[in-house]
Tab-separated table of C-alpha atoms and ligand atoms in Angstrom:
chain	number	residue	atom	x	y	z
L	1	MET	CA	0.000	0.000	0.000
L	2	GLU	CA	2.675	2.493	1.091
L	3	GLN	CA	4.671	1.749	-2.030
L	4	LYS	CA	1.839	2.422	-4.435
L	5	VAL	CA	1.676	6.207	-4.163
L	6	PRO	CA	5.430	6.907	-4.575
L	7	VAL	CA	5.585	4.547	-7.563
L	8	LEU	CA	2.723	6.389	-9.230
L	9	TRP	CA	4.359	9.729	-8.510
L	10	THR	CA	7.691	8.622	-9.936
L	11	GLU	CA	5.906	7.580	-13.083
L	12	GLN	CA	4.127	10.915	-13.320
L	13	LEU	CA	7.247	12.921	-12.586
L	14	ALA	CA	9.206	11.102	-15.248
L	15	THR	CA	7.361	13.165	-17.863
L	16	THR	CA	9.615	14.493	-20.569
L	17	GLN	CA	8.734	16.953	-23.254
L	18	GLU	CA	8.544	14.119	-25.820
L	19	ASP	CA	5.798	12.348	-23.829
L	20	LEU	CA	3.564	15.412	-23.892
L	21	PRO	CA	0.692	15.763	-26.386
L	22	ASP	CA	1.221	17.325	-29.795
L	23	PRO	CA	-0.433	20.753	-29.500
L	24	LYS	CA	-1.785	20.631	-33.060
L	25	ALA	CA	-3.353	17.185	-32.568
L	26	VAL	CA	-5.490	18.419	-29.664
L	27	ASP	CA	-6.185	21.989	-30.873
L	28	LEU	CA	-4.204	23.653	-28.083
L	29	TYR	CA	-3.666	26.789	-30.210
L	30	GLU	CA	-7.361	27.081	-31.108
L	31	PHE	CA	-10.114	29.140	-29.492
L	32	ARG	CA	-12.485	26.275	-30.334
L	33	PHE	CA	-10.493	23.808	-28.143
L	34	SER	CA	-12.699	21.347	-26.262
L	35	ASP	CA	-11.633	19.362	-23.199
L	36	PHE	CA	-14.416	16.765	-23.683
L	37	PRO	CA	-12.363	14.159	-25.614
L	38	ILE	CA	-9.426	14.427	-23.168
L	39	THR	CA	-9.114	12.701	-19.780
L	40	GLU	CA	-8.363	14.754	-16.656
L	41	HIS	CA	-4.881	13.270	-16.637
L	42	GLY	CA	-4.497	14.129	-20.319
L	43	LEU	CA	-5.319	17.744	-19.460
L	44	ILE	CA	-2.415	17.809	-16.991
L	45	GLN	CA	-0.128	16.704	-19.828
L	46	CYS	CA	-1.619	19.393	-22.076
L	47	GLY	CA	-1.056	21.980	-19.346
L	48	LEU	CA	2.620	21.034	-19.113
L	49	ARG	CA	2.898	21.241	-22.899
L	50	LEU	CA	1.627	24.844	-22.811
L	51	PHE	CA	4.496	25.933	-20.522
L	52	PHE	CA	6.983	24.394	-22.965
L	53	GLU	CA	5.209	26.120	-25.875
L	54	ILE	CA	5.663	29.567	-24.316
L	55	ASN	CA	9.348	28.716	-23.786
L	56	VAL	CA	9.506	29.497	-20.103
L	57	VAL	CA	10.725	26.145	-18.792
L	58	GLU	CA	14.283	26.538	-20.024
L	59	LYS	CA	14.389	30.301	-19.815
L	60	PHE	CA	13.427	30.461	-16.129
L	61	LYS	CA	15.136	27.187	-15.202
L	62	VAL	CA	11.982	25.467	-14.032
L	63	PRO	CA	12.870	21.906	-12.922
L	64	VAL	CA	10.566	19.666	-14.973
L	65	GLU	CA	9.702	17.504	-11.960
L	66	VAL	CA	8.701	20.633	-10.005
L	67	LEU	CA	6.517	21.853	-12.863
L	68	THR	CA	4.923	18.414	-13.135
L	69	ARG	CA	4.341	18.150	-9.390
L	70	TRP	CA	2.867	21.672	-9.344
L	71	MET	CA	0.493	20.859	-12.233
L	72	TYR	CA	-0.712	17.657	-10.493
L	73	THR	CA	-1.201	19.571	-7.255
L	74	VAL	CA	-3.183	22.332	-8.974
L	75	ARG	CA	-5.471	19.671	-10.429
L	76	LYS	CA	-5.842	18.093	-6.990
L	77	GLY	CA	-6.681	21.526	-5.572
L	78	TYR	CA	-9.880	21.614	-7.619
L	79	ARG	CA	-12.851	19.873	-6.006
L	80	SER	CA	-15.043	17.572	-8.053
L	81	VAL	CA	-17.960	20.013	-8.196
L	82	THR	CA	-20.267	20.106	-11.226
L	83	TYR	CA	-18.721	23.035	-13.098
L	84	HIS	CA	-15.914	24.803	-11.205
L	85	ASN	CA	-13.671	21.738	-11.343
L	86	TRP	CA	-10.243	21.031	-12.871
L	87	ARG	CA	-11.701	20.959	-16.390
L	88	HIS	CA	-12.815	24.573	-15.989
L	89	GLY	CA	-9.424	25.495	-14.496
L	90	PHE	CA	-7.660	23.934	-17.453
L	91	ASN	CA	-9.911	25.653	-20.004
L	92	VAL	CA	-9.133	29.058	-18.520
L	93	GLY	CA	-5.398	28.300	-18.789
L	94	GLN	CA	-5.736	27.078	-22.366
L	95	THR	CA	-7.679	30.203	-23.383
L	96	MET	CA	-5.060	32.439	-21.743
L	97	PHE	CA	-2.407	30.627	-23.790
L	98	THR	CA	-4.468	31.031	-26.976
L	99	LEU	CA	-5.112	34.738	-26.376
L	100	LEU	CA	-1.372	35.285	-25.909
L	101	MET	CA	-0.160	33.172	-28.828
L	102	THR	CA	-2.955	32.922	-31.418
L	103	GLY	CA	-4.626	36.183	-30.355
L	104	GLY	CA	-1.270	37.983	-30.492
L	105	LEU	CA	-1.534	39.596	-27.040
L	106	LYS	CA	1.863	38.244	-26.030
L	107	LYS	CA	3.482	41.259	-27.708
L	108	TYR	CA	2.584	43.492	-24.743
L	109	TYR	CA	4.076	41.155	-22.146
L	110	THR	CA	7.495	39.823	-21.195
L	111	ASP	CA	8.122	36.072	-21.025
L	112	LEU	CA	8.030	36.298	-17.229
L	113	GLU	CA	4.646	38.010	-17.290
L	114	ALA	CA	3.225	35.463	-19.737
L	115	PHE	CA	4.530	32.684	-17.468
L	116	ALA	CA	2.741	34.221	-14.458
L	117	MET	CA	-0.483	34.821	-16.427
L	118	LEU	CA	-0.669	31.224	-17.653
L	119	ALA	CA	0.046	29.802	-14.178
L	120	ALA	CA	-2.501	32.164	-12.559
L	121	ALA	CA	-5.141	31.166	-15.108
L	122	PHE	CA	-4.729	27.457	-14.232
L	123	CYS	CA	-4.978	28.286	-10.507
L	124	HIS	CA	-7.764	30.870	-10.633
L	125	ASP	CA	-10.613	28.752	-9.145
L	126	ILE	CA	-8.646	26.314	-6.909
L	127	ASP	CA	-10.800	24.907	-4.085
L	128	HIS	CA	-14.045	26.350	-5.495
L	129	ARG	CA	-17.019	24.952	-3.578
L	130	GLY	CA	-19.622	25.154	-6.311
L	131	THR	CA	-21.390	28.067	-4.610
L	132	ASN	CA	-20.894	31.779	-5.299
L	133	ASN	CA	-19.752	34.756	-3.186
L	134	LEU	CA	-23.271	35.744	-2.181
L	135	TYR	CA	-23.873	32.229	-0.852
L	136	GLN	CA	-20.705	32.488	1.272
L	137	VAL	CA	-22.098	35.702	2.778
L	138	LYS	CA	-25.642	34.389	3.322
L	139	SER	CA	-24.438	31.128	4.852
L	140	THR	CA	-21.805	33.014	6.934
L	141	SER	CA	-19.165	30.575	5.708
L	142	PRO	CA	-15.673	30.729	7.290
L	143	LEU	CA	-14.399	32.221	4.011
L	144	ALA	CA	-16.848	35.123	4.318
L	145	LYS	CA	-15.471	35.849	7.805
L	146	LEU	CA	-11.945	35.823	6.398
L	147	HIS	CA	-12.457	38.065	3.364
L	148	GLY	CA	-14.695	41.120	3.086
L	149	ASN	CA	-15.113	41.169	-0.697
L	150	SER	CA	-14.195	38.998	-3.689
L	151	ILE	CA	-14.417	36.247	-1.059
L	152	LEU	CA	-13.833	33.179	-3.222
L	153	GLU	CA	-11.289	34.871	-5.476
L	154	ARG	CA	-9.184	35.852	-2.432
L	155	HIS	CA	-9.354	32.244	-1.309
L	156	HIS	CA	-8.278	30.912	-4.739
L	157	LEU	CA	-5.361	33.371	-4.628
L	158	GLU	CA	-4.321	32.280	-1.125
L	159	CYS	CA	-4.394	28.619	-2.184
L	160	SER	CA	-2.290	29.391	-5.269
L	161	LYS	CA	0.301	31.277	-3.224
L	162	THR	CA	0.415	28.549	-0.576
L	163	LEU	CA	1.426	26.002	-3.209
L	164	LEU	CA	4.411	28.155	-4.153
L	165	GLN	CA	5.635	28.270	-0.544
L	166	ASP	CA	6.519	24.590	-0.843
L	167	GLU	CA	9.855	24.543	-2.671
L	168	SER	CA	9.094	21.169	-4.263
L	169	LEU	CA	6.101	22.899	-5.941
L	170	ASN	CA	7.612	26.328	-6.510
L	171	ILE	CA	7.823	26.651	-10.275
L	172	PHE	CA	9.286	30.134	-9.753
L	173	GLN	CA	12.125	28.917	-7.501
L	174	ASN	CA	14.924	30.048	-9.812
L	175	LEU	CA	13.701	33.614	-10.236
L	176	ASN	CA	15.369	36.478	-8.416
L	177	LYS	CA	13.512	38.318	-5.637
L	178	ARG	CA	12.274	41.119	-7.889
L	179	GLN	CA	11.032	38.686	-10.536
L	180	PHE	CA	9.274	36.586	-7.889
L	181	GLU	CA	7.531	39.689	-6.515
L	182	THR	CA	6.375	40.589	-10.029
L	183	VAL	CA	4.862	37.106	-10.421
L	184	ILE	CA	3.018	37.300	-7.083
L	185	HIS	CA	1.678	40.764	-7.951
L	186	LEU	CA	0.372	39.479	-11.295
L	187	PHE	CA	-1.232	36.476	-9.570
L	188	GLU	CA	-3.062	38.906	-7.286
L	189	VAL	CA	-4.316	41.154	-10.071
L	190	ALA	CA	-5.237	38.258	-12.402
L	191	ILE	CA	-7.069	36.033	-9.912
L	192	ILE	CA	-8.995	38.824	-8.164
L	193	ALA	CA	-10.012	40.093	-11.635
L	194	THR	CA	-12.096	36.942	-12.149
L	195	ASP	CA	-14.678	38.360	-9.707
L	196	LEU	CA	-17.397	39.384	-12.191
L	197	ALA	CA	-18.506	42.123	-9.796
L	198	LEU	CA	-15.272	43.966	-10.675
L	199	TYR	CA	-15.669	43.456	-14.417
L	200	PHE	CA	-18.212	46.251	-14.827
L	201	LYS	CA	-15.804	48.720	-13.225
L	202	LYS	CA	-12.920	47.934	-15.582
L	203	ARG	CA	-14.994	47.882	-18.791
L	204	THR	CA	-14.661	51.592	-19.569
L	205	MET	CA	-10.935	51.624	-18.834
L	206	PHE	CA	-10.392	48.750	-21.248
L	207	GLN	CA	-12.551	50.384	-23.918
L	208	LYS	CA	-10.451	53.581	-23.696
L	209	ILE	CA	-7.261	51.592	-24.388
L	210	VAL	CA	-8.882	49.861	-27.379
L	211	ASP	CA	-10.146	53.216	-28.716
L	212	ALA	CA	-6.689	54.762	-28.425
L	213	CYS	CA	-4.941	51.814	-30.113
L	214	GLU	CA	-7.466	51.770	-32.949
L	215	LYS	CA	-6.506	55.318	-33.914
L	216	MET	CA	-2.783	54.546	-34.088
L	217	GLU	CA	-0.965	54.346	-37.391
L	218	THR	CA	1.467	51.531	-36.642
L	219	GLU	CA	1.605	48.404	-34.516
L	220	GLU	CA	4.823	49.656	-32.893
L	221	GLU	CA	3.041	52.795	-31.743
L	222	ALA	CA	0.302	50.734	-30.087
L	223	ILE	CA	2.808	48.406	-28.417
L	224	LYS	CA	4.700	51.407	-27.061
L	225	TYR	CA	1.487	53.052	-25.821
L	226	VAL	CA	0.490	49.921	-23.874
L	227	THR	CA	3.861	48.729	-22.604
L	228	ALA	CA	4.988	52.159	-21.363
L	229	ASP	CA	2.250	52.064	-18.726
L	230	PRO	CA	2.034	49.094	-16.295
L	231	THR	CA	-1.553	50.022	-15.390
L	232	LYS	CA	-2.691	49.593	-19.006
L	233	LYS	CA	-1.022	46.186	-19.141
L	234	GLU	CA	-2.832	45.171	-15.971
L	235	ILE	CA	-6.210	46.361	-17.246
L	236	ILE	CA	-5.744	44.328	-20.416
L	237	MET	CA	-4.599	41.314	-18.406
L	238	ALA	CA	-7.590	41.602	-16.060
L	239	MET	CA	-9.929	41.710	-19.058
L	240	MET	CA	-8.099	38.719	-20.577
L	241	MET	CA	-8.866	36.759	-17.413
L	242	THR	CA	-12.570	37.589	-17.819
L	243	ALA	CA	-12.434	36.584	-21.494
L	244	CYS	CA	-10.859	33.264	-20.455
L	245	ASP	CA	-13.227	32.644	-17.564
L	246	LEU	CA	-16.315	33.161	-19.747
L	247	SER	CA	-14.851	31.493	-22.845
L	248	ALA	CA	-17.246	28.500	-22.750
L	249	ILE	CA	-19.884	30.894	-24.119
L	250	THR	CA	-17.798	31.286	-27.327
L	251	LYS	CA	-17.238	27.568	-28.014
L	252	PRO	CA	-18.891	25.575	-30.836
L	253	TRP	CA	-22.591	25.016	-30.042
L	254	GLU	CA	-22.131	21.288	-29.223
L	255	VAL	CA	-19.668	22.299	-26.509
L	256	GLN	CA	-21.435	25.442	-25.285
L	257	SER	CA	-24.832	23.749	-24.952
L	258	GLN	CA	-23.322	21.022	-22.747
L	259	VAL	CA	-21.186	23.355	-20.635
L	260	ALA	CA	-24.138	25.716	-20.092
L	261	ARG	CA	-26.036	22.778	-18.600
L	262	LEU	CA	-23.141	22.075	-16.212
L	263	VAL	CA	-23.077	25.734	-15.111
L	264	ALA	CA	-26.862	25.685	-14.696
L	265	SER	CA	-26.729	22.406	-12.729
L	266	GLU	CA	-24.239	23.908	-10.290
L	267	PHE	CA	-26.498	26.965	-9.903
L	268	TRP	CA	-29.523	24.727	-9.279
L	269	GLU	CA	-27.548	22.817	-6.639
L	270	GLN	CA	-26.867	26.155	-4.924
L	271	GLY	CA	-30.582	26.985	-5.254
L	272	ASP	CA	-31.413	23.692	-3.505
L	273	LEU	CA	-29.041	24.618	-0.661
L	274	GLU	CA	-30.650	28.051	-0.401
L	275	ARG	CA	-34.067	26.436	-0.038
L	276	THR	CA	-33.030	23.698	2.418
L	277	VAL	CA	-30.183	25.216	4.424
L	278	LEU	CA	-30.997	28.933	4.276
L	279	GLN	CA	-34.761	28.525	3.863
L	280	GLN	CA	-34.768	31.147	1.118
L	281	GLN	CA	-36.331	31.259	-2.312
L	282	PRO	CA	-33.539	31.128	-4.939
L	283	ILE	CA	-33.373	33.616	-7.821
L	284	PRO	CA	-34.773	32.235	-11.154
L	285	MET	CA	-31.238	31.434	-12.429
L	286	MET	CA	-30.699	29.087	-9.465
L	287	ASP	CA	-34.211	27.678	-9.302
L	288	ARG	CA	-34.451	24.204	-10.855
L	289	ASN	CA	-38.223	24.679	-11.107
L	290	LYS	CA	-37.481	27.359	-13.722
L	291	LYS	CA	-35.198	25.155	-15.825
L	292	ASP	CA	-37.058	26.081	-19.000
L	293	GLU	CA	-35.941	29.674	-18.683
L	294	LEU	CA	-32.285	28.731	-19.295
L	295	PRO	CA	-32.214	29.793	-22.990
L	296	LYS	CA	-33.675	33.203	-22.118
L	297	LEU	CA	-31.182	33.633	-19.273
L	298	GLN	CA	-28.308	32.721	-21.608
L	299	VAL	CA	-29.412	35.358	-24.149
L	300	GLY	CA	-29.508	37.947	-21.351
L	301	PHE	CA	-26.055	36.907	-20.083
L	302	ILE	CA	-24.626	37.140	-23.610
L	303	ASP	CA	-26.162	40.582	-24.176
L	304	PHE	CA	-25.363	42.187	-20.839
L	305	VAL	CA	-22.006	40.624	-19.945
L	306	CYS	CA	-20.270	38.682	-22.710
L	307	THR	CA	-20.793	40.628	-25.947
L	308	PHE	CA	-18.785	43.612	-24.725
L	309	VAL	CA	-15.766	41.447	-23.809
L	310	TYR	CA	-15.438	39.636	-27.138
L	311	LYS	CA	-16.466	42.616	-29.285
L	312	GLU	CA	-13.812	44.803	-27.710
L	313	PHE	CA	-11.136	42.093	-27.873
L	314	SER	CA	-11.928	41.496	-31.557
L	315	ARG	CA	-11.651	45.234	-32.177
L	316	PHE	CA	-8.353	45.304	-30.241
L	317	HIS	CA	-6.921	42.241	-32.048
L	318	LYS	CA	-8.700	40.863	-35.104
L	319	GLU	CA	-7.148	37.429	-34.363
L	320	VAL	CA	-9.645	37.123	-31.479
L	321	THR	CA	-12.650	37.347	-33.857
L	322	PRO	CA	-13.303	33.553	-33.776
L	323	MET	CA	-14.409	34.043	-30.167
L	324	LEU	CA	-16.899	36.760	-31.156
L	325	ASN	CA	-18.207	34.620	-34.036
L	326	GLY	CA	-18.689	31.674	-31.704
L	327	LEU	CA	-20.513	33.887	-29.221
L	328	GLN	CA	-22.852	35.303	-31.858
L	329	ASN	CA	-23.652	31.830	-33.166
L	330	ASN	CA	-24.473	30.636	-29.644
L	331	ARG	CA	-26.679	33.682	-29.101
L	332	MET	CA	-28.635	32.718	-32.205
L	333	GLU	CA	-29.057	29.126	-30.940
L	334	TRP	CA	-30.157	30.178	-27.444
L	335	LYS	CA	-32.495	32.825	-28.901
L	336	SER	CA	-34.251	30.315	-31.120
L	337	LEU	CA	-34.695	27.961	-28.133
L	338	ALA	CA	-36.016	30.878	-26.077
L	339	ASP	CA	-38.453	31.832	-28.869
L	340	GLU	CA	-39.593	28.219	-29.163
L	341	TYR	CA	-40.274	28.173	-25.437
L	342	ASP	CA	-42.179	31.479	-25.632
L	343	ALA	CA	-44.284	30.144	-28.506
L	344	ARG	CA	-45.117	26.986	-26.526
L	345	MET	CA	-46.053	29.081	-23.511
L	346	LYS	CA	-48.281	31.281	-25.683
L	347	VAL	CA	-50.158	28.232	-26.995
L	348	MET	CA	-50.582	26.959	-23.433
L	349	GLU	CA	-51.797	30.333	-22.198
L	350	GLU	CA	-54.255	30.502	-25.082
L	351	GLU	CA	-55.568	27.040	-24.179
L	352	VAL	CA	-55.972	28.036	-20.549
L	353	ARG	CA	-57.756	31.229	-21.627
L	354	LYS	CA	-60.131	29.273	-23.871
L	355	GLN	CA	-60.795	26.755	-21.129
L	356	GLU	CA	-61.576	29.535	-18.672
L	357	GLU	CA	-63.824	31.216	-21.238
L	358	GLY	CA	-65.637	27.899	-21.771
L	359	ASN	CA	-66.061	27.451	-18.034
L	360	MET	CA	-67.476	30.944	-17.744
L	361	ILE	CA	-70.034	30.364	-20.507
L	362	GLU	CA	-71.040	27.113	-18.907
L	363	LYS	CA	-71.363	28.777	-15.532
L	364	ALA	CA	-73.415	31.603	-17.020
L	365	ALA	CA	-75.662	29.037	-18.683
L	366	GLU	CA	-76.032	27.155	-15.428
L	367	ASP	CA	-76.925	30.339	-13.570
L	368	SER	CA	-79.613	31.303	-16.084
L	369	GLY	CA	-83.075	29.691	-15.935
L	370	SER	CA	-82.742	27.822	-19.211
L	371	GLY	CA	-79.690	25.992	-17.907
L	372	ILE	CA	-81.640	24.748	-14.967
L	373	ASP	CA	-84.486	23.648	-17.272
L	374	ASP	CA	-82.021	21.818	-19.498
L	375	LYS	CA	-80.640	19.980	-16.561
L	376	LYS	CA	-84.080	19.088	-15.420
L	377	SER	CA	-85.094	17.839	-18.838
L	378	LYS	CA	-81.846	15.861	-19.052
L	379	THR	CA	-82.707	14.227	-15.750
L	380	CYS	CA	-86.208	13.578	-17.039
L	381	LEU	CA	-84.887	11.981	-20.173
L	382	MET	CA	-82.590	9.747	-18.216
L	383	LEU	CA	-85.393	8.708	-16.013
R	401	ZN	ZN1	-13.472	30.480	-13.226
């Protein structure tokens, strides 16, 4: 028994670059990437591959066994909840990689910054409980006592930083003090930025950067404008984290429709807890009795939250347009399901109305004298 775990770990740690998946074969450079055909273990291998692809392993002298151990531990840090599990964590990392490489956003960042952004993306929801910040507050969870705002995000950040305190997991162990501080600062900005409550505040700031870059004559001018100001780089990075976190909404319909059901299921599970534990009525989004409203809720979410993110990113970098196209296609699909549902409801309402009308006529007939006579005659006939 005691032998089994170390043997398994030795096997896992023996990973070499050659054993890792071919990025092209599994669409690692594509916005349309789907984790569905890949096992959870396979995703760890893909994650390792991404660090090699951005060339940080050699450059920052990351011991391969430390990187491997860190990746396995990150995966283990995710609970097996319905949606906010390791698969979601991986997808956010993969989208960060794709935005940097395929989307061309790497040009604003140093290799060290890209390294930190990719690692932070993988870690961003570690130890998520499948319930949101408001639930932590309402249930007075220990986390809510610990953190005043962005409760879960602060917890994910703490977990991520704790991993790095263990030298056998510290992928940044060969950085100098200043570099290490930069990484930790970026982890803080990136992970806290995944709190959607903060997204609305940074929207205008991001839009201003995109507006300014759009007016510039050359690419060099835009790069200079962004890179000369660390705040601009952080605003873009924060918005990239949001784009990654919500990226399931941009995936091909077969993927999006399934992932949306996982998100909804986790919400409904929270709704159940609100009813049973908190004795409160959940909001429609978390109420499994209002399942049929999912398509309408998705259209609303796309219109009020997601469209801005992918429209602005596509305007900023045209290479990101596949995400916007995917989003618009999914909007069309959800809208037609929502319209179908509305049409069905209309028919049902009409039937109810007709039924009620019929009942009223009958009642009026009963109340009038003739109705009574009819009944009498009927009785007479039967007799
Ligand atoms: Zn997330």
